[in-house]
Amino acid sequence: MRRTSARAAGAWRDPSFDRSGAADGRHSVEWHTGTGRAQLWLLISTRSSSGVDERGLRFALLGSLRVSRGGEDLDLGPRQQQAVLALLLVHANRPVTYDELVAMLWPTEPPASATNILHRYVSSLRRLMEPDLPPRASGSWLLRQGGAYRLRADARTLDLLRFRELSDRARGRSGEDPRTALPLYAAALEPWAGPVAAGLEPLLGALPVFAGIAEEFSSAALEAADAALSVGKARAVLAALRTAAERNPWDERIRARLLLLPAAEGKQAEAVSGYRDLRRRLAEDLGRQPGCRAAHRP
């Protein structure tokens, strides 16, 4: 089994980290602190639990929808076809019914040819993933399952699943060892380049599953901020927390930590400036003041 580092998955860019490889193909992340260093090996298999060989094919949802092979982005076709792929990816390894896909593409009144159009999109996506696939063959990635389709992926091939895997690992460590939890949180959050499947909001924005993923990001950013505060590494997650604040401007949990992080690094002026900006925006837009938690922590 080949092993790779968080860097290969789009890892934390922090000058206080060193990364090194081992003879057996492993890669490590070393976090240098004021009292020493912690070393963490991140192990992600190149073969999925379902046995699919993922060499070269990668799916990205955390920002613009992308599919790449060997580092080259592929042409995903028309927007409706892209939306089909995005919905299959957010439900990776689970069946998505024809009815769900049709309702997403045509929320009010689907055309008489809806089923044929959907089948055509799926066939095109299969050929995209497996160019040498014979006609009418189901292939290894996008499978038909009764009245549904299922796209196979794992944390190596899909950034959303990698985000969840790394976040879960971080949560498992955060209570007892936040120093090793923090680089996992940072590696999980770093690939987020915008809303899920950005640009396809007119087709996907009303679906609850996409709002749920956005909440996953905010929750992970909050947890990462708490880990960062506990070990004095505020800057490690500041960018992710600012992104969460932009997407949730009135979430006082996020705003409170956004004030605490610079204060924890001795940047009191930045913390006070942030609080004043929050107070002004709340007064102008909502006609109220920050809650006690946000008001007293700086």
Short mmCIF file of C-alpha atoms in Angstrom, two decimals:
data_model
loop_
_atom_site.label_atom_id
_atom_site.label_comp_id
_atom_site.label_asym_id
_atom_site.label_seq_id
_atom_site.Cartn_x
_atom_site.Cartn_y
_atom_site.Cartn_z
CA MET A 1 0.00 0.00 0.00
CA ARG A 2 1.37 3.39 -0.96
CA ARG A 3 0.95 6.13 1.61
CA THR A 4 0.83 9.83 1.11
CA SER A 5 0.77 12.97 3.19
CA ALA A 6 -1.76 15.66 3.85
CA ARG A 7 0.35 17.82 1.54
CA ALA A 8 -0.69 15.66 -1.42
CA ALA A 9 -4.28 16.27 -0.41
CA GLY A 10 -3.80 20.03 -0.26
CA ALA A 11 -2.27 20.45 3.18
CA TRP A 12 -1.65 23.16 5.70
CA ARG A 13 0.74 25.81 4.49
CA ASP A 14 2.51 26.91 7.67
CA PRO A 15 6.21 27.73 7.93
CA SER A 16 6.40 26.07 11.36
CA PHE A 17 5.77 22.67 9.75
CA ASP A 18 8.28 20.39 8.06
CA ARG A 19 7.33 17.48 5.85
CA SER A 20 9.57 14.55 5.08
CA GLY A 21 9.31 11.26 3.25
CA ALA A 22 10.34 7.79 4.33
CA ALA A 23 11.84 4.99 2.30
CA ASP A 24 8.60 3.02 2.35
CA GLY A 25 6.65 5.87 0.76
CA ARG A 26 5.20 7.35 3.91
CA HIS A 27 5.21 11.09 4.49
CA SER A 28 5.10 12.88 7.80
CA VAL A 29 4.07 16.27 9.08
CA GLU A 30 6.23 17.66 11.88
CA TRP A 31 4.80 20.48 13.96
CA HIS A 32 7.40 22.53 15.83
CA THR A 33 6.21 24.17 19.01
CA GLY A 34 7.89 26.26 21.63
CA THR A 35 8.66 23.19 23.74
CA GLY A 36 9.41 20.59 21.13
CA ARG A 37 7.74 19.01 18.17
CA ALA A 38 4.98 16.58 17.39
CA GLN A 39 5.17 14.24 14.42
CA LEU A 40 2.07 12.93 12.73
CA TRP A 41 1.90 10.35 9.96
CA LEU A 42 -1.10 10.78 7.68
CA LEU A 43 -1.97 7.54 5.93
CA ILE A 44 -4.42 7.46 3.03
CA SER A 45 -4.65 4.38 0.86
CA THR A 46 -4.53 4.68 -2.93
CA ARG A 47 -7.09 1.92 -3.26
CA SER A 48 -10.67 2.29 -2.07
CA SER A 49 -12.32 -0.17 0.29
CA SER A 50 -14.53 -1.19 -2.64
CA GLY A 51 -11.47 -2.30 -4.61
CA VAL A 52 -11.59 0.41 -7.29
CA ASP A 53 -8.15 1.50 -8.46
CA GLU A 54 -8.26 5.30 -8.30
CA ARG A 55 -4.91 6.06 -9.96
CA GLY A 56 -5.13 9.42 -11.64
CA LEU A 57 -8.85 10.21 -11.24
CA ARG A 58 -9.79 12.88 -8.69
CA PHE A 59 -13.07 14.63 -7.87
CA ALA A 60 -13.30 18.07 -6.26
CA LEU A 61 -16.46 19.61 -4.77
CA LEU A 62 -15.08 22.04 -2.19
CA GLY A 63 -15.29 25.06 -4.45
CA SER A 64 -15.82 24.71 -8.18
CA LEU A 65 -16.76 21.22 -9.35
CA ARG A 66 -13.72 19.60 -10.94
CA VAL A 67 -12.65 16.21 -12.20
CA SER A 68 -9.02 15.62 -13.07
CA ARG A 69 -6.95 12.77 -14.40
CA GLY A 70 -3.20 12.85 -14.00
CA GLY A 71 -3.42 16.48 -12.90
CA GLU A 72 -5.35 17.60 -15.99
CA ASP A 73 -8.88 18.98 -15.57
CA LEU A 74 -11.54 17.27 -17.69
CA ASP A 75 -14.39 18.92 -19.58
CA LEU A 76 -17.51 18.19 -17.53
CA GLY A 77 -20.01 19.13 -20.23
CA PRO A 78 -23.19 21.17 -19.87
CA ARG A 79 -24.31 22.63 -16.55
CA GLN A 80 -27.13 20.14 -16.06
CA GLN A 81 -24.69 17.26 -16.53
CA GLN A 82 -22.36 18.90 -14.00
CA ALA A 83 -25.24 19.19 -11.55
CA VAL A 84 -25.96 15.45 -11.93
CA LEU A 85 -22.32 14.70 -11.15
CA ALA A 86 -22.32 17.04 -8.13
CA LEU A 87 -25.41 15.41 -6.64
CA LEU A 88 -23.95 11.95 -7.15
CA LEU A 89 -20.71 13.07 -5.49
CA VAL A 90 -22.33 14.55 -2.38
CA HIS A 91 -24.09 11.19 -2.01
CA ALA A 92 -20.97 9.21 -2.93
CA ASN A 93 -21.32 5.44 -2.41
CA ARG A 94 -25.08 5.79 -1.86
CA PRO A 95 -27.81 5.39 -4.48
CA VAL A 96 -29.44 8.52 -5.87
CA THR A 97 -32.80 7.75 -7.48
CA TYR A 98 -33.93 8.83 -10.92
CA ASP A 99 -36.70 10.82 -9.26
CA GLU A 100 -34.21 12.77 -7.13
CA LEU A 101 -32.07 13.59 -10.13
CA VAL A 102 -35.02 14.60 -12.29
CA ALA A 103 -36.46 16.78 -9.50
CA MET A 104 -33.11 18.53 -9.14
CA LEU A 105 -32.83 19.22 -12.88
CA TRP A 106 -36.47 20.23 -13.40
CA PRO A 107 -38.03 21.30 -10.06
CA THR A 108 -41.41 22.25 -11.50
CA GLU A 109 -42.28 20.40 -14.69
CA PRO A 110 -39.84 17.90 -16.23
CA PRO A 111 -40.02 17.44 -20.01
CA ALA A 112 -41.32 14.22 -21.51
CA SER A 113 -37.76 13.36 -22.50
CA ALA A 114 -36.39 13.80 -18.96
CA THR A 115 -35.45 10.13 -18.50
CA ASN A 116 -33.62 9.98 -21.83
CA ILE A 117 -31.74 13.19 -21.09
CA LEU A 118 -30.71 11.87 -17.69
CA HIS A 119 -29.49 8.59 -19.19
CA ARG A 120 -27.49 10.55 -21.74
CA TYR A 121 -25.83 12.61 -19.01
CA VAL A 122 -24.94 9.47 -17.08
CA SER A 123 -23.50 7.80 -20.18
CA SER A 124 -21.38 10.88 -20.88
CA LEU A 125 -20.11 10.91 -17.30
CA ARG A 126 -19.17 7.25 -17.51
CA ARG A 127 -17.16 7.87 -20.68
CA LEU A 128 -15.52 10.85 -18.97
CA MET A 129 -14.37 8.67 -16.09
CA GLU A 130 -13.49 5.64 -18.23
CA PRO A 131 -12.76 6.69 -21.82
CA ASP A 132 -12.17 3.10 -22.98
CA LEU A 133 -15.45 1.80 -21.59
CA PRO A 134 -17.37 -0.29 -24.19
CA PRO A 135 -20.84 0.98 -25.21
CA ARG A 136 -23.60 0.20 -22.68
CA ALA A 137 -21.09 -1.09 -20.12
CA SER A 138 -21.60 0.16 -16.56
CA GLY A 139 -17.91 0.46 -15.71
CA SER A 140 -16.35 0.64 -12.24
CA TRP A 141 -17.26 4.13 -11.07
CA LEU A 142 -20.84 5.09 -11.89
CA LEU A 143 -23.11 2.11 -11.29
CA ARG A 144 -26.78 1.53 -11.91
CA GLN A 145 -28.59 0.16 -8.87
CA GLY A 146 -32.25 -0.58 -9.48
CA GLY A 147 -33.96 2.74 -10.08
CA ALA A 148 -30.90 4.71 -8.99
CA TYR A 149 -27.28 5.51 -9.73
CA ARG A 150 -24.34 5.21 -7.35
CA LEU A 151 -20.92 6.81 -7.76
CA ARG A 152 -18.04 5.07 -6.03
CA ALA A 153 -15.42 7.21 -4.31
CA ASP A 154 -13.37 7.42 -1.15
CA ALA A 155 -11.18 9.86 0.76
CA ARG A 156 -8.38 9.46 -1.77
CA THR A 157 -10.48 10.40 -4.80
CA LEU A 158 -13.06 12.87 -3.43
CA ASP A 159 -12.09 15.96 -1.44
CA LEU A 160 -15.39 16.02 0.48
CA LEU A 161 -14.78 12.54 1.87
CA ARG A 162 -11.17 13.43 2.65
CA PHE A 163 -12.38 16.51 4.55
CA ARG A 164 -14.74 14.33 6.59
CA GLU A 165 -12.11 11.69 7.26
CA LEU A 166 -9.53 14.19 8.48
CA SER A 167 -12.13 16.09 10.54
CA ASP A 168 -13.21 12.85 12.23
CA ARG A 169 -9.59 12.00 13.03
CA ALA A 170 -9.08 15.46 14.46
CA ARG A 171 -12.16 15.18 16.67
CA GLY A 172 -10.90 11.89 17.98
CA ARG A 173 -7.67 13.57 19.14
CA SER A 174 -8.84 17.05 20.11
CA GLY A 175 -9.93 16.25 23.65
CA GLU A 176 -6.73 14.53 24.76
CA ASP A 177 -4.12 15.84 22.33
CA PRO A 178 -5.09 19.07 20.52
CA ARG A 179 -1.50 19.45 19.28
CA THR A 180 -1.92 16.51 16.93
CA ALA A 181 -5.57 17.34 16.23
CA LEU A 182 -4.71 20.81 14.91
CA PRO A 183 -2.73 19.78 11.79
CA LEU A 184 -5.52 17.34 10.92
CA TYR A 185 -8.10 20.12 11.18
CA ALA A 186 -5.89 22.42 9.11
CA ALA A 187 -5.40 19.77 6.41
CA ALA A 188 -9.16 19.16 6.33
CA LEU A 189 -10.05 22.84 5.95
CA GLU A 190 -7.32 23.99 3.57
CA PRO A 191 -8.82 22.62 0.30
CA TRP A 192 -12.06 24.59 0.71
CA ALA A 193 -11.96 27.13 -2.10
CA GLY A 194 -15.57 28.30 -1.96
CA PRO A 195 -19.12 26.98 -1.56
CA VAL A 196 -19.72 23.35 -2.53
CA ALA A 197 -19.99 23.04 -6.34
CA ALA A 198 -19.69 26.82 -6.67
CA GLY A 199 -21.37 28.19 -9.76
CA LEU A 200 -24.09 25.55 -9.80
CA GLU A 201 -26.19 27.20 -7.08
CA PRO A 202 -29.17 27.88 -9.40
CA LEU A 203 -29.59 24.13 -9.80
CA LEU A 204 -28.33 22.87 -6.44
CA GLY A 205 -28.67 25.72 -3.95
CA ALA A 206 -32.13 24.77 -2.73
CA LEU A 207 -31.15 21.19 -1.82
CA PRO A 208 -30.75 20.68 1.96
CA VAL A 209 -27.76 18.38 1.53
CA PHE A 210 -25.63 21.27 0.26
CA ALA A 211 -26.58 23.50 3.18
CA GLY A 212 -25.67 20.61 5.48
CA ILE A 213 -22.17 20.38 4.00
CA ALA A 214 -21.68 24.12 4.49
CA GLU A 215 -22.57 23.62 8.16
CA GLU A 216 -19.99 20.82 8.37
CA PHE A 217 -17.34 23.32 7.28
CA SER A 218 -18.42 25.89 9.88
CA SER A 219 -18.45 23.27 12.65
CA ALA A 220 -14.98 22.03 11.73
CA ALA A 221 -13.67 25.60 11.63
CA LEU A 222 -15.07 26.25 15.11
CA GLU A 223 -13.54 23.06 16.48
CA ALA A 224 -10.23 23.90 14.83
CA ALA A 225 -10.29 27.36 16.39
CA ASP A 226 -10.77 25.87 19.85
CA ALA A 227 -7.86 23.48 19.27
CA ALA A 228 -5.70 26.35 18.01
CA LEU A 229 -6.51 28.49 21.04
CA SER A 230 -5.67 25.67 23.43
CA VAL A 231 -2.16 25.26 22.01
CA GLY A 232 -1.41 28.87 21.07
CA LYS A 233 -1.41 28.41 17.29
CA ALA A 234 -4.14 30.86 16.32
CA ARG A 235 -2.82 31.69 12.87
CA ALA A 236 -3.09 28.04 11.78
CA VAL A 237 -6.85 28.26 11.27
CA LEU A 238 -7.46 32.00 11.05
CA ALA A 239 -8.04 31.96 7.28
CA ALA A 240 -10.58 29.13 7.53
CA LEU A 241 -12.41 30.87 10.36
CA ARG A 242 -12.58 34.11 8.38
CA THR A 243 -14.09 32.18 5.48
CA ALA A 244 -16.66 30.69 7.84
CA ALA A 245 -17.48 34.19 9.11
CA GLU A 246 -17.99 35.47 5.56
CA ARG A 247 -20.46 32.68 4.87
CA ASN A 248 -22.19 33.02 8.26
CA PRO A 249 -21.90 36.73 9.09
CA TRP A 250 -24.29 36.61 12.06
CA ASP A 251 -23.06 33.43 13.75
CA GLU A 252 -21.79 34.71 17.08
CA ARG A 253 -19.95 31.45 17.85
CA ILE A 254 -17.73 32.09 14.84
CA ARG A 255 -17.44 35.82 15.51
CA ALA A 256 -16.44 35.25 19.14
CA ARG A 257 -13.58 32.97 18.14
CA LEU A 258 -12.57 35.33 15.36
CA LEU A 259 -12.06 37.94 18.06
CA LEU A 260 -10.25 35.52 20.37
CA LEU A 261 -7.69 34.24 17.87
CA PRO A 262 -5.78 37.49 17.30
CA ALA A 263 -6.09 38.36 20.99
CA ALA A 264 -4.45 35.03 21.85
CA GLU A 265 -1.42 36.05 19.79
CA GLY A 266 -1.18 39.41 21.55
CA LYS A 267 -2.83 41.34 18.73
CA GLN A 268 -5.24 43.20 20.98
CA ALA A 269 -5.72 46.08 18.55
CA GLU A 270 -6.86 43.67 15.81
CA ALA A 271 -9.25 41.97 18.24
CA VAL A 272 -10.74 45.30 19.38
CA SER A 273 -11.06 46.48 15.78
CA GLY A 274 -12.88 43.26 14.89
CA TYR A 275 -15.26 43.69 17.80
CA ARG A 276 -16.05 47.28 16.82
CA ASP A 277 -16.72 46.21 13.24
CA LEU A 278 -19.03 43.44 14.46
CA ARG A 279 -20.90 45.84 16.74
CA ARG A 280 -21.33 48.37 13.91
CA ARG A 281 -22.61 45.74 11.44
CA LEU A 282 -25.05 44.27 13.96
CA ALA A 283 -26.39 47.72 14.79
CA GLU A 284 -26.78 48.75 11.15
CA ASP A 285 -28.20 45.51 9.77
CA LEU A 286 -30.06 43.96 12.70
CA GLY A 287 -30.51 46.80 15.16
CA ARG A 288 -28.86 45.02 18.08
CA GLN A 289 -25.57 44.60 19.92
CA PRO A 290 -23.29 41.55 20.13
CA GLY A 291 -24.21 38.91 22.67
CA CYS A 292 -22.39 38.71 25.97
CA ARG A 293 -20.06 35.94 24.78
CA ALA A 294 -18.75 37.97 21.85
CA ALA A 295 -18.77 41.24 23.80
CA HIS A 296 -16.67 40.19 26.79
CA ARG A 297 -14.09 37.82 25.39
CA PRO A 298 -11.78 40.35 23.70
#
